């Protein structure tokens, strides 16, 4: 099953517009991956760049992957880490954490990257929050492709990123044609971040997500019209029901209401992000109950 699913433009903070390809109308998850924003490439010369004030999360991991520029992550654990291309920031919210993401004052001229979320399974969603910065990641390379394994494992290369379901997240710099061996028990999807490519014979451009289903043991990739860059997602289908609202991933309407109330009353649950930025207020809840929906569909 191969389905090309279009993304949509969404404002992020005051200055950044992202292309959101997951969740979409047809699909909520790929494995435990439940959210994918592609931002840039944007010339931020003389502009603020990324400006996302402190905000809360529950029930998920954030995975930050840059293709260009720099972003400073600060969180309520005291983490203060600038990420650059080729490095990985992975933050586990567990029962609750707050963080901010901002371009440094002295920043490169172009901002470009991906922000992804992973839904935590029931056994891990109430765990203590954590943050991991990985400066060096395993790579695979031949004449036509360089693959950086950001999360999970591929062809014997294993990322040190700590995750709680079986996952794959890999950046591919593609100069020609290549094939990769895949786990057939995983479902997979691909987004193109630069250039154009054909994946399983389907033309893919930035702004869409190509869902590839499961039961594949190999997959063909081909750059078209010059070099291309892609991000390959995969994982065991996520069967638990989810309620996703704002920055929260829960299991019930009550989970979300409680998290929102805790954030708005500045409870100890989320802690405080150091600095003088004003935290983002939560939006108002919908007038109807939020209903759990299967993560995999």
XYZ file of C-alpha atoms in Angstrom:
297
model
C 0.000 0.000 0.000
C 1.541 3.306 -1.156
C -0.347 6.564 -0.518
C 0.881 10.111 -1.142
C -0.567 12.377 1.560
C -0.350 16.182 1.314
C 0.767 18.348 4.212
C -0.596 21.711 5.281
C 0.959 25.019 6.338
C 0.711 25.796 10.059
C 2.062 28.871 11.912
C 4.542 28.010 14.690
C 5.099 30.816 17.184
C 5.113 34.344 15.749
C 7.705 34.004 13.022
C 7.794 30.477 11.580
C 5.446 28.619 9.250
C 5.840 24.832 9.040
C 4.524 22.148 6.690
C 2.740 19.543 8.807
C 2.516 16.125 7.188
C 1.656 14.057 10.278
C -0.979 13.720 11.589
C -3.122 14.231 8.499
C -6.680 13.454 7.434
C -5.851 9.876 6.522
C -3.238 8.964 9.133
C -2.379 9.666 12.758
C 0.793 7.631 13.203
C 3.602 5.816 11.416
C 4.811 3.367 14.017
C 4.839 5.526 17.152
C 5.730 8.649 15.132
C 2.687 10.881 15.625
C 3.761 14.339 14.430
C 6.058 15.731 11.722
C 6.697 19.389 10.922
C 9.089 20.476 8.146
C 10.282 24.080 8.464
C 12.315 26.075 5.954
C 14.596 26.418 4.203
C 14.151 30.047 5.253
C 16.557 32.964 4.993
C 16.563 34.342 8.542
C 19.120 37.103 7.898
C 17.938 40.132 9.876
C 14.967 38.128 11.221
C 14.354 36.530 14.612
C 14.343 33.010 13.164
C 12.697 30.392 15.358
C 10.953 31.831 18.400
C 8.900 29.302 20.372
C 8.395 30.382 24.010
C 8.158 27.891 26.900
C 5.347 25.390 26.407
C 4.420 22.020 27.968
C 4.337 18.403 26.777
C 3.032 15.121 28.153
C 3.069 11.570 26.811
C 5.574 12.015 23.996
C 9.159 12.440 22.878
C 10.277 15.383 20.741
C 12.899 14.624 18.093
C 14.676 17.661 16.621
C 16.605 17.267 13.358
C 18.284 20.201 11.609
C 19.321 20.448 7.967
C 20.506 24.043 8.277
C 20.942 26.684 10.972
C 21.026 26.410 14.755
C 18.335 26.145 17.448
C 18.785 26.575 21.188
C 16.787 24.166 23.345
C 16.111 25.030 26.993
C 13.907 22.991 29.310
C 12.613 22.758 32.856
C 15.212 20.110 33.713
C 17.897 22.773 33.257
C 19.063 21.535 29.824
C 20.526 24.269 27.622
C 21.712 22.895 24.298
C 22.272 24.388 20.849
C 21.686 21.836 18.098
C 23.374 22.021 14.689
C 22.919 19.894 11.557
C 23.958 16.261 11.994
C 23.183 16.228 15.714
C 20.062 15.026 17.506
C 18.055 16.427 20.406
C 15.530 14.012 21.883
C 13.380 15.109 24.819
C 11.157 12.682 26.712
C 8.224 14.453 28.331
C 6.876 11.510 30.305
C 4.438 12.863 32.870
C 5.344 16.461 32.053
C 8.074 18.851 30.915
C 8.322 22.372 29.475
C 10.819 23.704 26.939
C 11.556 26.555 24.556
C 13.197 26.583 21.125
C 14.863 29.704 19.758
C 17.405 30.684 17.133
C 20.573 32.044 18.778
C 21.290 35.754 18.359
C 24.386 34.988 16.267
C 22.848 32.482 13.862
C 23.562 31.104 10.388
C 21.573 32.702 7.552
C 19.358 29.685 6.713
C 17.018 27.762 9.041
C 15.822 24.354 7.882
C 14.792 21.211 9.706
C 12.265 18.742 11.049
C 10.435 18.564 14.359
C 8.930 15.168 15.127
C 7.044 13.598 18.015
C 6.924 10.012 19.170
C 3.916 8.795 21.179
C 5.037 7.103 24.393
C 3.441 3.698 25.061
C 1.410 3.169 28.215
C 4.321 1.694 30.167
C 6.457 4.825 29.622
C 4.041 7.729 29.393
C 4.123 8.546 33.118
C 7.885 8.155 33.504
C 10.216 10.942 34.643
C 11.112 13.497 31.964
C 14.553 13.377 30.348
C 16.688 15.062 27.700
C 19.387 13.553 25.464
C 21.741 15.359 23.075
C 23.674 13.186 20.624
C 26.536 14.906 18.816
C 27.647 11.937 16.680
C 25.315 9.474 14.976
C 26.067 6.327 12.961
C 26.217 6.607 9.180
C 26.067 4.348 6.147
C 27.490 5.500 2.825
C 28.212 4.438 -0.730
C 28.582 6.285 -4.029
C 24.940 7.347 -4.337
C 23.701 7.757 -0.754
C 24.712 8.770 2.744
C 22.348 7.652 5.498
C 22.463 9.008 9.047
C 20.548 6.831 11.505
C 18.980 9.308 13.924
C 16.690 6.866 15.762
C 16.602 3.075 15.826
C 18.677 0.792 13.611
C 19.261 0.294 9.902
C 21.641 -2.141 8.164
C 23.573 -2.725 11.381
C 23.961 0.966 12.281
C 22.332 1.648 15.651
C 21.487 5.090 17.051
C 22.144 5.690 20.764
C 18.844 7.607 21.049
C 16.697 6.152 23.830
C 13.186 5.264 22.660
C 10.370 3.131 24.083
C 8.950 1.413 21.002
C 10.720 -0.141 18.022
C 11.347 2.774 15.648
C 13.404 3.990 12.719
C 14.264 7.565 11.791
C 16.968 8.050 9.140
C 18.175 11.013 7.085
C 19.165 10.184 3.488
C 21.350 12.322 1.218
C 20.687 10.842 -2.199
C 22.777 11.479 -5.320
C 21.471 8.690 -7.558
C 19.632 5.415 -7.073
C 19.837 3.060 -4.120
C 17.923 0.330 -2.316
C 17.643 -0.230 1.414
C 16.694 -3.383 3.288
C 13.742 -2.783 5.629
C 12.041 -4.635 8.454
C 8.813 -6.085 7.028
C 7.053 -5.893 10.423
C 7.516 -2.109 10.383
C 5.278 0.327 8.550
C 7.256 3.045 6.767
C 6.843 6.524 5.319
C 9.124 9.056 3.624
C 9.252 12.840 3.432
C 11.478 14.720 0.982
C 13.212 17.723 2.535
C 15.309 18.901 -0.437
C 15.014 18.303 -4.177
C 12.765 15.662 -5.687
C 12.875 11.880 -5.647
C 11.105 8.726 -6.714
C 10.387 6.284 -3.915
C 8.926 2.906 -4.874
C 8.375 4.523 -8.289
C 6.300 7.410 -6.870
C 7.413 11.032 -7.413
C 7.768 12.857 -4.084
C 8.445 16.550 -3.425
C 8.760 18.564 -0.208
C 5.392 19.166 1.447
C 3.936 15.666 1.293
C 4.353 12.339 3.062
C 4.559 9.072 1.131
C 3.042 6.302 3.273
C 4.472 2.921 2.313
C 2.610 0.538 4.602
C 4.262 -2.616 5.922
C 5.407 -6.024 4.631
C 8.322 -4.567 2.669
C 11.795 -6.006 2.943
C 13.411 -3.625 0.424
C 12.703 -0.146 -0.905
C 14.103 1.712 -3.949
C 14.995 5.421 -3.855
C 16.082 7.591 -6.789
C 17.009 11.273 -6.877
C 15.451 13.093 -9.839
C 16.697 16.366 -11.257
C 19.765 16.539 -9.026
C 20.643 15.566 -5.449
C 17.769 15.034 -3.009
C 17.395 14.643 0.721
C 14.791 12.495 2.478
C 13.796 11.369 5.942
C 12.665 7.760 6.353
C 10.253 6.934 9.188
C 9.388 3.472 10.403
C 8.113 1.495 13.334
C 5.922 -1.300 14.590
C 2.294 -0.122 14.150
C 1.150 1.716 17.285
C -2.057 0.064 18.454
C -2.895 2.090 21.583
C -5.669 4.674 21.430
C -4.531 8.296 21.638
C -5.971 11.704 22.385
C -3.773 14.364 20.775
C -4.510 18.002 21.575
C -2.199 21.032 21.471
C 1.147 19.816 22.877
C -0.275 16.851 24.758
C -0.589 13.156 23.908
C -2.906 11.380 26.348
C -5.383 8.548 26.458
C -8.558 10.343 27.555
C -10.308 13.706 27.634
C -9.537 13.842 31.353
C -5.783 13.448 30.706
C -5.840 16.542 28.517
C -8.007 18.635 30.833
C -5.761 17.832 33.794
C -2.575 18.671 31.871
C -4.016 21.950 30.587
C -5.177 22.956 34.088
C -1.774 22.097 35.559
C -0.016 24.225 32.944
C -2.312 27.219 33.320
C -1.952 27.266 37.112
C 1.840 26.876 36.837
C 1.902 23.672 38.884
C 5.161 21.911 39.702
C 4.288 19.203 37.178
C 5.952 21.034 34.273
C 8.609 23.018 36.115
C 10.033 26.314 34.861
C 12.198 26.982 31.799
C 15.048 29.348 32.796
C 15.035 32.778 31.168
C 12.735 35.755 30.906
C 10.375 34.517 28.167
C 6.685 34.471 28.948
C 5.247 30.939 28.683
C 2.681 30.212 25.997
C -0.877 30.076 27.347
C -2.882 26.999 26.432
C -5.729 27.482 23.938
C -9.287 26.951 25.069
C -10.581 23.414 25.063
C -13.202 22.418 22.487
C -16.831 22.429 23.597
C -17.168 18.678 22.959
C -15.259 15.849 24.614
C -11.998 14.779 23.058
C -12.350 11.169 21.954
C -9.604 8.526 21.964
C -8.769 7.243 18.499
C -6.584 4.321 17.454
C -3.002 5.382 16.885
C -2.718 3.066 13.876
C -5.209 3.334 11.045
